[in-house]
Amino acid sequence: MSKTEWINALQTILNCSIQVSSCSLEQWQNVQAQSDRTSNKALTTGKPEAGDYAEYENSARFVVAAHDEQLDLIVIPRADLSATEKELISCLIQQACTEQSLNSNEHLSETERAAMQISEWLLKQLASVEPAHSLPDHLVMGSRMYAEMIPLLLVMEQSNTSNELQATYMDLDKLLRSFLADDILLIPLKNKEWLIWGPVSLLRDEEDAYDSDQEESLEESLASIAHGLNEMLVSEWLEDCHLAVAPPISPANSMVETVLLLRETINLGRKFHVGTSIHLPWMLQLERIVNAIPEAQRAKYLEQSLKKGDLFLEAEMLATLEAFFMLDCNVSETAKRLYIHRNTLLYRLDKLKQETGLDVRLFRDAVLVKIILLLYKVTKRN
């Protein structure tokens, strides 16, 4: 039965007109606060679900669907509904939502259906105050999820509706399998996010691509995988996207923590390194510390630091320092990257020392200047 059909049937039974409406999560919470009667479930969990109801302004309001910050409602203009009638209407809504969910999943493959179930569980845990960290047994797709796998988080830039998300799962899954491996696991998340689990064999493949004399570290191999995947996605799938990757870990036991880490990594990368698409958690340790400083203290310290000179704010000096730190404070390599003479670079660094008293060729001063630059970036964004 479609939504229109059961609403029409309910109108006939109750002999009144039913209004279809919507409201924000905050508005619904205000309705609950002012309501004389609400569903017990809504009071205990605090999270709106299909079937929750509240009496407000001589009407009964029922949640039909709950999205991120938006709720779909039906408004029944009657204040005389009995408790039994409200419970029956609540059950009808829940049943209709269940049938709709089952119908929408009929066309899904077994792999996609399992991924959707994991996604539903994962999103609930991410929203929970005390999440369960291990996947329940019925969601574990074979023993491979207890072995280590490589987690990647893909965030698309363009908007996707939930229908588009359903429609593109198979295409993206096929594309990833052709590029990475057949035994990847793709899990759709909200807000244009996709969680990808790849086999650790990708690391061996990455090592084989280089001469035996060249040994890559784990971090370098993971970064190479992310860069290659990003290039493929940009050319074959998307215009813009963000990717974060973390060291191998067991999906069955660490999925919640992994998503939180990768989300934080992308957020930090977007905030401190605009224009960068690949975000690596081990490269953002200092950014994580700076981001944890309260905004008022960040602004105060930055103001005090910039009083020493405005040279930090000049585009040429900013670009010079960015390259200098990116290349581990190597003067020769920085000069090559900037296409300037070594003496020109030394002149700029001496000028910075004269105006600020900070010599970035010294470790202590280099750390201070790096922190000032990070503070400037995040404060400027805000």
CSV table of C-alpha atoms in Angstrom, one decimal, residues 49-318:
chain,number,residue,atom,x,y,z
A,49,GLU,CA,11.1,7.6,14.7
A,50,ALA,CA,8.3,6.7,12.4
A,51,GLY,CA,5.1,6.3,14.6
A,52,ASP,CA,6.1,8.8,17.3
A,53,TYR,CA,3.3,11.3,18.1
A,54,ALA,CA,2.5,14.4,20.1
A,55,GLU,CA,-0.7,16.3,20.8
A,56,TYR,CA,-0.4,20.0,19.9
A,57,GLU,CA,-2.9,22.8,19.2
A,58,ASN,CA,-6.0,20.5,19.3
A,59,SER,CA,-4.4,18.1,16.9
A,60,ALA,CA,-2.4,14.9,16.9
A,61,ARG,CA,0.9,14.9,15.0
A,62,PHE,CA,2.6,11.7,13.9
A,63,VAL,CA,6.1,11.2,12.6
A,64,VAL,CA,6.0,9.4,9.2
A,65,ALA,CA,9.7,9.6,8.4
A,66,ALA,CA,12.8,10.9,10.2
A,67,HIS,CA,15.7,12.3,8.2
A,68,ASP,CA,18.9,14.0,9.4
A,69,GLU,CA,17.3,17.3,10.6
A,70,GLN,CA,13.9,17.1,9.0
A,71,LEU,CA,10.8,15.2,9.8
A,72,ASP,CA,7.8,14.2,7.7
A,73,LEU,CA,4.5,14.4,9.6
A,74,ILE,CA,0.8,13.8,9.3
A,75,VAL,CA,-1.5,16.2,11.3
A,76,ILE,CA,-4.9,14.8,12.4
A,77,PRO,CA,-7.1,17.8,13.4
A,78,ARG,CA,-8.7,15.9,16.3
A,79,ALA,CA,-8.1,16.3,20.0
A,80,ASP,CA,-10.4,13.5,21.1
A,81,LEU,CA,-8.4,10.5,19.8
A,82,SER,CA,-8.1,7.9,22.5
A,83,ALA,CA,-4.8,6.4,23.6
A,84,THR,CA,-5.8,3.1,21.8
A,85,GLU,CA,-6.5,5.0,18.6
A,86,LYS,CA,-3.2,6.8,18.7
A,87,GLU,CA,-1.3,3.5,19.3
A,88,LEU,CA,-3.2,1.9,16.3
A,89,ILE,CA,-2.3,4.8,14.0
A,90,SER,CA,1.3,4.6,15.2
A,91,CYS,CA,1.4,0.9,14.4
A,92,LEU,CA,-0.1,1.5,11.0
A,93,ILE,CA,2.6,4.1,10.2
A,94,GLN,CA,5.4,1.7,11.4
A,95,GLN,CA,4.0,-1.1,9.3
A,96,ALA,CA,3.7,1.1,6.2
A,97,CYS,CA,7.3,2.2,6.6
A,98,THR,CA,8.5,-1.4,7.0
A,99,GLU,CA,6.7,-2.4,3.8
A,100,GLN,CA,8.1,0.5,1.9
A,101,SER,CA,11.6,-0.3,3.1
A,102,LEU,CA,11.2,-4.0,2.0
A,103,ASN,CA,9.8,-3.0,-1.4
A,104,SER,CA,12.7,-0.6,-2.0
A,105,ASN,CA,15.2,-3.3,-1.2
A,106,GLU,CA,13.7,-6.0,-3.5
A,107,HIS,CA,15.9,-5.0,-6.5
A,108,LEU,CA,19.1,-5.0,-4.4
A,109,SER,CA,21.8,-7.6,-4.8
A,110,GLU,CA,22.7,-9.8,-1.8
A,111,THR,CA,26.0,-7.8,-1.3
A,112,GLU,CA,24.2,-4.4,-1.5
A,113,ARG,CA,21.5,-5.5,0.8
A,114,ALA,CA,24.1,-6.7,3.4
A,115,ALA,CA,26.0,-3.4,2.9
A,116,MET,CA,22.8,-1.4,3.6
A,117,GLN,CA,22.2,-3.4,6.8
A,118,ILE,CA,25.7,-2.6,8.0
A,119,SER,CA,25.2,1.0,7.1
A,120,GLU,CA,22.0,1.2,9.1
A,121,TRP,CA,23.7,-0.3,12.1
A,122,LEU,CA,26.8,1.8,11.7
A,123,LEU,CA,24.9,5.1,11.5
A,124,LYS,CA,22.9,4.3,14.6
A,125,GLN,CA,26.1,3.6,16.5
A,126,LEU,CA,27.7,6.8,15.3
A,127,ALA,CA,24.7,8.8,16.6
A,128,SER,CA,24.7,6.9,19.9
A,129,VAL,CA,26.2,8.2,23.2
A,130,GLU,CA,27.5,4.7,24.0
A,131,PRO,CA,28.0,2.9,20.7
A,132,ALA,CA,28.7,-0.8,20.3
A,133,HIS,CA,32.1,-1.1,18.8
A,134,SER,CA,31.8,-4.7,17.3
A,135,LEU,CA,29.5,-5.7,14.5
A,136,PRO,CA,26.8,-8.1,15.6
A,137,ASP,CA,27.2,-11.6,14.4
A,138,HIS,CA,24.4,-11.5,11.9
A,139,LEU,CA,26.0,-8.6,10.0
A,140,VAL,CA,29.5,-10.1,9.7
A,141,MET,CA,29.9,-11.1,6.1
A,142,GLY,CA,32.2,-14.1,6.5
A,143,SER,CA,35.4,-14.5,8.3
A,144,ARG,CA,37.3,-12.0,6.2
A,145,MET,CA,35.8,-9.1,8.2
A,146,TYR,CA,37.8,-10.4,11.2
A,147,ALA,CA,41.0,-10.1,9.3
A,148,GLU,CA,42.7,-6.8,8.7
A,149,MET,CA,41.5,-4.6,5.8
A,150,ILE,CA,42.4,-1.1,4.5
A,151,PRO,CA,39.7,1.5,5.3
A,152,LEU,CA,39.1,4.5,3.1
A,153,LEU,CA,36.4,7.1,3.4
A,154,LEU,CA,35.2,8.8,0.2
A,155,VAL,CA,33.2,12.0,0.4
A,156,MET,CA,31.6,13.4,-2.8
A,157,GLU,CA,31.4,17.1,-3.4
A,158,GLN,CA,28.2,17.2,-5.5
A,159,SER,CA,24.9,16.6,-3.9
A,160,ASN,CA,23.2,13.3,-4.0
A,161,THR,CA,19.6,12.4,-3.1
A,162,SER,CA,18.9,9.1,-1.3
A,163,ASN,CA,17.5,7.7,-4.6
A,164,GLU,CA,20.6,8.6,-6.5
A,165,LEU,CA,22.7,7.0,-3.8
A,166,GLN,CA,20.7,3.7,-4.3
A,167,ALA,CA,21.0,4.0,-8.0
A,168,THR,CA,24.8,4.5,-8.1
A,169,TYR,CA,25.8,1.8,-5.6
A,170,MET,CA,26.3,-0.9,-8.2
A,171,ASP,CA,28.2,1.3,-10.6
A,172,LEU,CA,30.6,2.6,-7.9
A,173,ASP,CA,31.0,-0.9,-6.5
A,174,LYS,CA,31.9,-2.3,-10.0
A,175,LEU,CA,34.3,0.6,-10.6
A,176,LEU,CA,36.1,0.0,-7.3
A,177,ARG,CA,36.4,-3.7,-7.8
A,178,SER,CA,38.0,-3.2,-11.2
A,179,PHE,CA,40.5,-0.7,-9.8
A,180,LEU,CA,41.2,-2.1,-6.3
A,181,ALA,CA,40.2,-5.8,-6.0
A,182,ASP,CA,37.2,-8.1,-6.3
A,183,ASP,CA,36.9,-8.6,-2.5
A,184,ILE,CA,36.4,-4.9,-1.5
A,185,LEU,CA,33.4,-4.0,0.7
A,186,LEU,CA,31.5,-0.8,-0.1
A,187,ILE,CA,29.2,0.7,2.6
A,188,PRO,CA,27.1,3.8,1.8
A,189,LEU,CA,26.8,6.4,4.6
A,190,LYS,CA,24.9,9.6,4.9
A,191,ASN,CA,26.0,13.0,3.6
A,192,LYS,CA,27.6,11.8,0.4
A,193,GLU,CA,30.0,9.4,2.2
A,194,TRP,CA,31.1,6.0,1.2
A,195,LEU,CA,33.1,3.7,3.4
A,196,ILE,CA,35.5,1.4,1.5
A,197,TRP,CA,37.3,-1.6,2.9
A,198,GLY,CA,40.1,-3.0,0.7
A,199,PRO,CA,42.2,-6.1,1.2
A,200,VAL,CA,45.7,-5.8,2.6
A,201,SER,CA,47.0,-7.5,-0.6
A,202,LEU,CA,46.8,-4.0,-2.1
A,203,LEU,CA,49.8,-3.2,-0.1
A,204,ARG,CA,51.8,-6.0,-1.6
A,205,ASP,CA,50.6,-5.0,-5.1
A,206,GLU,CA,51.9,-1.5,-4.4
A,207,GLU,CA,55.3,-2.7,-3.3
A,208,ASP,CA,55.6,-4.9,-6.4
A,209,ALA,CA,55.1,-1.8,-8.6
A,210,TYR,CA,58.5,-0.5,-7.4
A,211,ASP,CA,62.0,-1.9,-7.7
A,212,SER,CA,63.1,-4.2,-5.0
A,213,ASP,CA,65.8,-1.7,-4.0
A,214,GLN,CA,63.1,0.9,-3.1
A,215,GLU,CA,61.3,0.0,0.1
A,216,GLU,CA,58.1,1.9,0.8
A,217,SER,CA,56.8,2.4,4.3
A,218,LEU,CA,53.3,1.5,5.2
A,219,GLU,CA,52.2,5.1,5.2
A,220,GLU,CA,53.8,5.7,1.7
A,221,SER,CA,52.0,2.6,0.3
A,222,LEU,CA,48.6,3.7,1.8
A,223,ALA,CA,49.1,7.2,0.4
A,224,SER,CA,49.9,5.8,-3.1
A,225,ILE,CA,46.7,3.7,-3.0
A,226,ALA,CA,44.7,6.8,-2.1
A,227,HIS,CA,46.3,9.0,-4.7
A,228,GLY,CA,45.7,6.3,-7.4
A,229,LEU,CA,42.1,5.8,-6.4
A,230,ASN,CA,41.5,9.6,-6.4
A,231,GLU,CA,42.9,10.0,-9.9
A,232,MET,CA,40.7,7.2,-11.1
A,233,LEU,CA,37.5,8.6,-9.5
A,234,VAL,CA,38.1,12.1,-10.8
A,235,SER,CA,38.5,10.8,-14.3
A,236,GLU,CA,35.9,8.1,-14.3
A,237,TRP,CA,33.3,8.9,-11.7
A,238,LEU,CA,33.3,12.4,-10.2
A,239,GLU,CA,34.6,15.9,-10.7
A,240,ASP,CA,35.7,16.4,-7.1
A,241,CYS,CA,36.0,14.2,-4.0
A,242,HIS,CA,37.9,13.8,-0.8
A,243,LEU,CA,39.6,10.6,0.3
A,244,ALA,CA,41.0,9.6,3.7
A,245,VAL,CA,42.8,6.3,4.4
A,246,ALA,CA,44.0,4.7,7.6
A,247,PRO,CA,46.3,1.7,8.4
A,248,PRO,CA,44.8,-1.8,8.1
A,249,ILE,CA,42.4,-2.8,10.9
A,250,SER,CA,39.7,-5.4,11.5
A,251,PRO,CA,36.3,-4.1,10.2
A,252,ALA,CA,34.3,-6.4,12.5
A,253,ASN,CA,35.8,-5.0,15.7
A,254,SER,CA,36.7,-1.4,14.8
A,255,MET,CA,34.2,0.0,12.2
A,256,VAL,CA,32.8,2.8,14.4
A,257,GLU,CA,36.2,4.1,15.6
A,258,THR,CA,37.5,3.9,12.0
A,259,VAL,CA,34.7,6.0,10.6
A,260,LEU,CA,35.2,8.6,13.3
A,261,LEU,CA,38.9,8.8,12.6
A,262,LEU,CA,38.5,9.1,8.9
A,263,ARG,CA,35.7,11.7,9.2
A,264,GLU,CA,37.9,13.8,11.5
A,265,THR,CA,40.8,13.4,9.1
A,266,ILE,CA,38.8,14.8,6.2
A,267,ASN,CA,37.4,17.6,8.3
A,268,LEU,CA,40.9,18.6,9.4
A,269,GLY,CA,42.2,18.4,5.9
A,270,ARG,CA,39.5,20.6,4.5
A,271,LYS,CA,40.0,23.1,7.3
A,272,PHE,CA,43.8,23.4,7.2
A,273,HIS,CA,44.7,22.4,3.7
A,274,VAL,CA,42.2,23.8,1.2
A,275,GLY,CA,42.6,22.4,-2.3
A,276,THR,CA,43.9,19.1,-1.1
A,277,SER,CA,41.9,16.0,-1.9
A,278,ILE,CA,43.9,13.3,-0.1
A,279,HIS,CA,43.9,13.4,3.7
A,280,LEU,CA,46.2,11.2,5.8
A,281,PRO,CA,45.7,11.0,9.6
A,282,TRP,CA,49.4,10.6,10.4
A,283,MET,CA,50.1,13.8,8.5
A,284,LEU,CA,47.6,15.9,10.5
A,285,GLN,CA,48.7,15.3,14.1
A,286,LEU,CA,49.7,18.9,14.7
A,287,GLU,CA,46.5,20.1,13.0
A,288,ARG,CA,44.5,17.9,15.4
A,289,ILE,CA,46.2,19.5,18.4
A,290,VAL,CA,45.7,23.1,17.1
A,291,ASN,CA,42.0,22.3,16.3
A,292,ALA,CA,41.4,21.3,19.9
A,293,ILE,CA,42.5,24.7,21.2
A,294,PRO,CA,39.4,26.8,22.1
A,295,GLU,CA,38.7,29.5,19.5
A,296,ALA,CA,39.2,32.4,21.8
A,297,GLN,CA,42.6,31.2,22.8
A,298,ARG,CA,43.6,30.6,19.2
A,299,ALA,CA,42.6,34.1,18.2
A,300,LYS,CA,44.4,35.7,21.2
A,301,TYR,CA,47.7,33.8,20.6
A,302,LEU,CA,47.6,34.6,16.8
A,303,GLU,CA,47.0,38.3,17.5
A,304,GLN,CA,50.0,38.4,19.8
A,305,SER,CA,52.2,36.5,17.3
A,306,LEU,CA,51.2,38.7,14.4
A,307,LYS,CA,52.2,41.9,16.3
A,308,LYS,CA,55.8,40.8,15.7
A,309,GLY,CA,55.4,41.6,12.0
A,310,ASP,CA,52.9,41.4,9.1
A,311,LEU,CA,55.4,39.3,7.1
A,312,PHE,CA,53.5,36.1,7.9
A,313,LEU,CA,50.5,37.5,6.0
A,314,GLU,CA,52.3,38.2,2.7
A,315,ALA,CA,51.4,35.7,0.0
A,316,GLU,CA,55.0,35.2,-1.1
A,317,MET,CA,56.2,34.4,2.5
A,318,LEU,CA,53.2,32.1,3.1
